[in-house]
Short mmCIF file of C-alpha atoms in Angstrom, two decimals:
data_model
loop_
_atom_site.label_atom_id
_atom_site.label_comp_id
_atom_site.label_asym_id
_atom_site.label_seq_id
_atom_site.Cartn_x
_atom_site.Cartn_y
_atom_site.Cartn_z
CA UNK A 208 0.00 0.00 0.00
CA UNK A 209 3.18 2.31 0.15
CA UNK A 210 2.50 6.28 1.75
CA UNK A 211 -1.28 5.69 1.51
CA UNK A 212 -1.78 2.84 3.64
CA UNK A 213 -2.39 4.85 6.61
CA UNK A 214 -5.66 6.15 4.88
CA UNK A 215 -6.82 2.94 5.54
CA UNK A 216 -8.60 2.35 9.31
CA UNK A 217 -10.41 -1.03 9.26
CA UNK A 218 -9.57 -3.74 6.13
CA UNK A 219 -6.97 -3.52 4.19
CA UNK A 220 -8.27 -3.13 0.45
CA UNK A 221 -7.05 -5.85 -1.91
CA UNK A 222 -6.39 -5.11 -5.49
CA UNK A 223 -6.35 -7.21 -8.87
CA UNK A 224 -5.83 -5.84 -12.29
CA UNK A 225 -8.80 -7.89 -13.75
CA UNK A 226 -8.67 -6.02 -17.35
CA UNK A 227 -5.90 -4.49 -20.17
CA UNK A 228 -6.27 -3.87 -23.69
CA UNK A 229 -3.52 -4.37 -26.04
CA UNK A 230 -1.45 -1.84 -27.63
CA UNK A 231 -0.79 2.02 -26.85
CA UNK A 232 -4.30 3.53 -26.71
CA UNK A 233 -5.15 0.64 -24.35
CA UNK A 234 -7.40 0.25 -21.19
CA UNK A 235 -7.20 -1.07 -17.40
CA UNK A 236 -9.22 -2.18 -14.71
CA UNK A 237 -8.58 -2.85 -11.63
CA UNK A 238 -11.35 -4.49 -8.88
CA UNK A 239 -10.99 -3.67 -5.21
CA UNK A 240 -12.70 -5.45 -2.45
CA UNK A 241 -12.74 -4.33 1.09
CA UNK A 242 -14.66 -6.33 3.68
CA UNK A 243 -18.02 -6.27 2.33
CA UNK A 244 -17.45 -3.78 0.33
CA UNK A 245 -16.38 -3.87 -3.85
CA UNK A 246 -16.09 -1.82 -6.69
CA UNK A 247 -13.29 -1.06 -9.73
CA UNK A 248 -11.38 1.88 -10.89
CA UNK A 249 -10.64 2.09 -15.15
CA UNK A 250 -7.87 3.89 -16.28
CA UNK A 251 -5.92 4.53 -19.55
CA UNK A 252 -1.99 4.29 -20.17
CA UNK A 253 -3.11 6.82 -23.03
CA UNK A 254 -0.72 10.29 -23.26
CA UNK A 255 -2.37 11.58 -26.08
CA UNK A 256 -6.07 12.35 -27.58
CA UNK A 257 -7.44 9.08 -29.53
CA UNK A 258 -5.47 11.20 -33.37
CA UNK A 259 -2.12 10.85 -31.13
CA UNK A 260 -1.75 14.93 -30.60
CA UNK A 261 0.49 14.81 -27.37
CA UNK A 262 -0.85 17.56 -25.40
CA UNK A 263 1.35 20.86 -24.55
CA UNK A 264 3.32 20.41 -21.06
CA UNK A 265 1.37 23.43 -19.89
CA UNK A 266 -1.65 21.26 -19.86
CA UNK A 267 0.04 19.71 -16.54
CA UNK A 268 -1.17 22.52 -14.32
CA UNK A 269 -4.49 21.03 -14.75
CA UNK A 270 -3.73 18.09 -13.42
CA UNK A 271 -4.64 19.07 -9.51
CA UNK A 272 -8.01 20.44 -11.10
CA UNK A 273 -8.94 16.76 -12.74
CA UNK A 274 -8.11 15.62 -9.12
CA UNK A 275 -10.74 18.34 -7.45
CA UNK A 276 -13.42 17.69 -9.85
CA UNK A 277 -12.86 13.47 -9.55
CA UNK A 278 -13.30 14.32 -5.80
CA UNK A 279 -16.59 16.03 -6.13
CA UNK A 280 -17.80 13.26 -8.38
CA UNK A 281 -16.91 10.58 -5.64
CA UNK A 282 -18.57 13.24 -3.23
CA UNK A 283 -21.49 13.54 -5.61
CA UNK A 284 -20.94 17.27 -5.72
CA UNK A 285 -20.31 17.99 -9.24
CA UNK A 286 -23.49 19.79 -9.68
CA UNK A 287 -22.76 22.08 -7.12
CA UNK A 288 -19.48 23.18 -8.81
CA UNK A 289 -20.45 22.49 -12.81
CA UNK A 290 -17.98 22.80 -14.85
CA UNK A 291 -18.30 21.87 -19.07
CA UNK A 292 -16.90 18.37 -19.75
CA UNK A 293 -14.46 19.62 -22.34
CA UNK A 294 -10.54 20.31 -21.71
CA UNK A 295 -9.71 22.67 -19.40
CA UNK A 296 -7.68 24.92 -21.46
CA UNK A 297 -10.62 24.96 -23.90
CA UNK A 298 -13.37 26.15 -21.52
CA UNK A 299 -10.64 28.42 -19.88
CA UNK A 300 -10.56 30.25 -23.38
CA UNK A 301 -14.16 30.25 -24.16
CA UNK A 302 -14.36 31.82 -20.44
CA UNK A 303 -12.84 34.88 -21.87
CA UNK A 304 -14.97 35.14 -25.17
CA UNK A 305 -18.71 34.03 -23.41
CA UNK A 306 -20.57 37.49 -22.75
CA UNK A 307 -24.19 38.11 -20.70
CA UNK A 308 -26.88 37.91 -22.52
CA UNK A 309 -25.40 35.88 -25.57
CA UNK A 310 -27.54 32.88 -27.17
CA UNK A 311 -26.11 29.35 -26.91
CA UNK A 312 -27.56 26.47 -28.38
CA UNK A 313 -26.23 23.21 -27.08
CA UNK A 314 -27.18 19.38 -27.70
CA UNK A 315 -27.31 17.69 -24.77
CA UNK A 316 -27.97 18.21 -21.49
CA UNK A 317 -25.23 18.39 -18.88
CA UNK A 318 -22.85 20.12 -16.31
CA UNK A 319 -21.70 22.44 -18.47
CA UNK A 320 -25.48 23.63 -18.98
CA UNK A 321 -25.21 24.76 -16.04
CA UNK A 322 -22.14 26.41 -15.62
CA UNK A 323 -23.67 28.24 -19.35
CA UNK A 324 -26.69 29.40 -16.98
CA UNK A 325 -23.80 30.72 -14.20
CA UNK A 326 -22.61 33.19 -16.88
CA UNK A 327 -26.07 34.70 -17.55
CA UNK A 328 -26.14 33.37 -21.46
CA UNK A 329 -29.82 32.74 -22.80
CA UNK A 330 -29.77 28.58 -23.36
CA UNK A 331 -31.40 26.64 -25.63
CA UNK A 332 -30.70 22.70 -25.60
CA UNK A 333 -31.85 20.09 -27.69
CA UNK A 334 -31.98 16.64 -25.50
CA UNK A 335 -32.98 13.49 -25.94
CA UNK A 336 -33.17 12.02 -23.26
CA UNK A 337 -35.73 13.56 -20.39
CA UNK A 338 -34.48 12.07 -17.61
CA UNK A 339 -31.06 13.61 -17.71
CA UNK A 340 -33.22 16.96 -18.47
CA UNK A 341 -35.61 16.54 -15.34
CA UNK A 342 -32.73 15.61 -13.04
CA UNK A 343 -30.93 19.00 -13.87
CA UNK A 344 -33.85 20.95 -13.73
CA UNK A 345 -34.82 19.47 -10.16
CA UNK A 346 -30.94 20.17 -8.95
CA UNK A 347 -32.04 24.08 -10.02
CA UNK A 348 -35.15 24.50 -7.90
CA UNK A 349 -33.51 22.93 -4.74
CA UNK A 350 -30.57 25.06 -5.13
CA UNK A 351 -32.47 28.54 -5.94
CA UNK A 352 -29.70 30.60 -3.97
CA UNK A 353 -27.56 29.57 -7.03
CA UNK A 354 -30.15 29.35 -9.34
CA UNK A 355 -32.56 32.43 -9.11
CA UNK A 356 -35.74 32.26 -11.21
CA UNK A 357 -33.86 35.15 -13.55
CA UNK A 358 -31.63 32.85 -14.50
CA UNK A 359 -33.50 29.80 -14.76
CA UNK A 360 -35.66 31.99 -17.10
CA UNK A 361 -32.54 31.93 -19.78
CA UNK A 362 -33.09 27.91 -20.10
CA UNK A 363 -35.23 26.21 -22.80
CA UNK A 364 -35.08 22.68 -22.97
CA UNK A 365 -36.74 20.84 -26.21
CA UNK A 366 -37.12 17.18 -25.81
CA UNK A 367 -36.20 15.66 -29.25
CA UNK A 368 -33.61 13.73 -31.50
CA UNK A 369 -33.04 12.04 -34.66
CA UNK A 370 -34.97 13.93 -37.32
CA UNK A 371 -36.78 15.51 -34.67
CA UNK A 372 -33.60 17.89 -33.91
CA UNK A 373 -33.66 18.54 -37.85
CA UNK A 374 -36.89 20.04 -37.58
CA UNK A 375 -37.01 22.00 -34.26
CA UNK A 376 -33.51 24.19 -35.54
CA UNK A 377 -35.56 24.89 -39.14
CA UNK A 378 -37.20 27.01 -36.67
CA UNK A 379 -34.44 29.16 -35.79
CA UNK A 380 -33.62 32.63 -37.92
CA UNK A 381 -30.22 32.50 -39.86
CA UNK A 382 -27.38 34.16 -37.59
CA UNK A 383 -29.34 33.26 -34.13
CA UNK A 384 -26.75 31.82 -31.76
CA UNK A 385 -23.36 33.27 -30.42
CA UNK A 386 -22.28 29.32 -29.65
CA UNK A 387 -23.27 25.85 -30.36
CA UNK A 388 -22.10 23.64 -28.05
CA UNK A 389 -21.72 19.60 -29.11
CA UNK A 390 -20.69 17.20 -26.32
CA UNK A 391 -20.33 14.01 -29.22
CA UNK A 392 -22.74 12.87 -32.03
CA UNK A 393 -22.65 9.32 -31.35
CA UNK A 394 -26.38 9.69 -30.78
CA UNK A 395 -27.06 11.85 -34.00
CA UNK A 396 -28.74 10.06 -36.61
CA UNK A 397 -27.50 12.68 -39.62
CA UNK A 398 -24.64 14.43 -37.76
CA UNK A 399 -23.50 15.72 -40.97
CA UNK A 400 -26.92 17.23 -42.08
CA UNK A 401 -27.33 18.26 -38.29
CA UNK A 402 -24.11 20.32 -37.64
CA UNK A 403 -24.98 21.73 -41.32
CA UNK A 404 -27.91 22.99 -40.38
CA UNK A 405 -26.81 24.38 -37.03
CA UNK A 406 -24.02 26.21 -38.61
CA UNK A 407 -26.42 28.34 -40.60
CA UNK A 408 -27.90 29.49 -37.73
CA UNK A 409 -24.74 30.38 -35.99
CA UNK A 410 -23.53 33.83 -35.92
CA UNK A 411 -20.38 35.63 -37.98
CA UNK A 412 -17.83 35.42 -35.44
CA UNK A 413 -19.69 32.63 -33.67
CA UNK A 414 -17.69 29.50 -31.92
CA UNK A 415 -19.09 26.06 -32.54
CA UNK A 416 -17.90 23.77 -30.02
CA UNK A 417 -17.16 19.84 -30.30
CA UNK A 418 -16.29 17.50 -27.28
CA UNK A 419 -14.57 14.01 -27.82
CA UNK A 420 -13.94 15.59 -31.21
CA UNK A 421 -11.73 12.92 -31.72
CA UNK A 422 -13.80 9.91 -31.41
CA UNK A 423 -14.71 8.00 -34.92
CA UNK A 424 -18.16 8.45 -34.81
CA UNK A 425 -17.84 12.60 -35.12
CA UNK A 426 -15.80 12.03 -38.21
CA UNK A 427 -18.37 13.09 -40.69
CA UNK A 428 -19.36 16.19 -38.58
CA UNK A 429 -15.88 17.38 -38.62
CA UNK A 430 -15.02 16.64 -42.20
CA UNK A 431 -17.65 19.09 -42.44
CA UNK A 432 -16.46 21.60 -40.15
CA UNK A 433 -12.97 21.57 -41.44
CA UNK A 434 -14.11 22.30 -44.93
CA UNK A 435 -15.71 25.07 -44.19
CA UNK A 436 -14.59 26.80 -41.04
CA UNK A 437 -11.23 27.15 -39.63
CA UNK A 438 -10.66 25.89 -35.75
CA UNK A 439 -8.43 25.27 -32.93
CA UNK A 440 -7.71 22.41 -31.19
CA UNK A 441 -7.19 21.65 -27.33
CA UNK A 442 -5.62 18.53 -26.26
CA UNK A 443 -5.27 17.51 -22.40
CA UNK A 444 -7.17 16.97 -19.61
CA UNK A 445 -11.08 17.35 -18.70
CA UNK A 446 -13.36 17.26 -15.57
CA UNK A 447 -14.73 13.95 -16.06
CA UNK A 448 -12.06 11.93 -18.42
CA UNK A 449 -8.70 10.10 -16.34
CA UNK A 450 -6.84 10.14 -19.33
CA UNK A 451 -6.00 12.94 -22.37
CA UNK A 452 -8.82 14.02 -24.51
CA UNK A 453 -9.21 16.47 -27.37
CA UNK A 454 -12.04 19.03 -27.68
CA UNK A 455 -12.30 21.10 -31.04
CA UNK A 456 -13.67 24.69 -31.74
CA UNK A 457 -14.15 26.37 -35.21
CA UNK A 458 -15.03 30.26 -35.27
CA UNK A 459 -17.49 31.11 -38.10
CA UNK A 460 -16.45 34.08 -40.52
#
């Protein structure tokens, strides 16, 4: 147990690695049992995003912030301190473009809906799933000292997806939103159609954000993207990833 062991009061905790995947980009588990008491950690030997970009060593100061937000996950705390799920040194740059009063559109429902609501922007998000929308919207009424009824006034949630999502942005004016904010498309049925679409309702000057920009199934949505717009790239750590991941934004002009 080395320097930690003294964390440990009752049981010692034993430890197998039960899982590894093969190669460089590969995975690891490893089960813990304590008493009556079991559970597993996963982890990645991965030092780059999933395209091999090797982030820049400045990314390191980070690190103690992946460790603060891991801690209010284990704490179940991580809507009280929401932070977007992209890499840090992406949302610390959109933290110094994001204005009051400025129109986001975002797919998906999450922590970083909130922390848009924190910064007085006017949010519109397109989910799927209601669930994950009713369980945010609950944390906002039983935390109204964070969450004043001004502010939950700037949230519209649409339930809808697939072709559903097509239809609802038809709706929108050309030039609406100041962002649009992707987590992934892996549950997009026309991705390419659908980040068409919302692109023409972005404003000039506008950022369109993409999360796990590197995973295969948003390769048609940024083909798309990097036609057509050009974009930066952040590689390194996020809130809610133990391992290097890659988030992309491309500024419409």
């Amino acid at each position: 147990m080395g320097r930690y062991s003294g964390l440990w009061t009752s049981d010692q905790p034993h430890f197998q690695l039960t899982k590894e995947g093969k190669g460089f980009l590969g995975m690891f588990q490893v089960d813990w049992e304590m008493g009556a008491q079991q559970g597993s950690i996963r982890g990645s030997r991965r030092i780059t995003d999933r395209q091999r970009n090797f982030p820049f060593l400045t990314e390191l100061r980070y690190l103690p912030m992946m460790m603060e937000y891991s801690l209010y996950r284990f704490q179940g705390a991580e809507k009280k301190y929401p932070s977007p799920e992209w890499v840090f040194s992406a949302t610390e740059f959109l933290e110094g473009e994001i204005k009051a009063r400025q129109k986001v559109l975002q797919f998906g429902m999450n922590h970083g809906s909130l922390w848009m609501l924190q910064r007085a922007t006017h949010l519109t998000v397109l989910e799927s799933d209601m669930p994950v929308a009713a369980e945010l919207m609950y944390f906002m009424d039983t935390e109204a000292e964070d969450y004043p009824s001004f502010i939950k006034q700037n949230l519209h949630v649409e339930i809808c997806g697939g072709a559903e999502k097509l239809v609802y942005l038809e709706g929108f004016p050309d030039n609406y939103f100041d962002y649009l904010i992707v987590d992934n498309l892996q549950t997009q049925v026309y991705p390419e159609a659908t980040i068409a679409l919302a692109i023409s309702k972005l404003k000039k000057d506008g950022w369109c954000v993409l999360h796990q920009s590197d995973l295969p199934n948003n390769h048609l949505a940024v083909s798309y993207l990097d036609k057509h717009l050009p974009s930066l790239r952040f590689t390194g750590f996020t809130p809610i990833d133990c391992f290097i991941s890659q988030t992309r934004m491309w500024k419409k002009v």
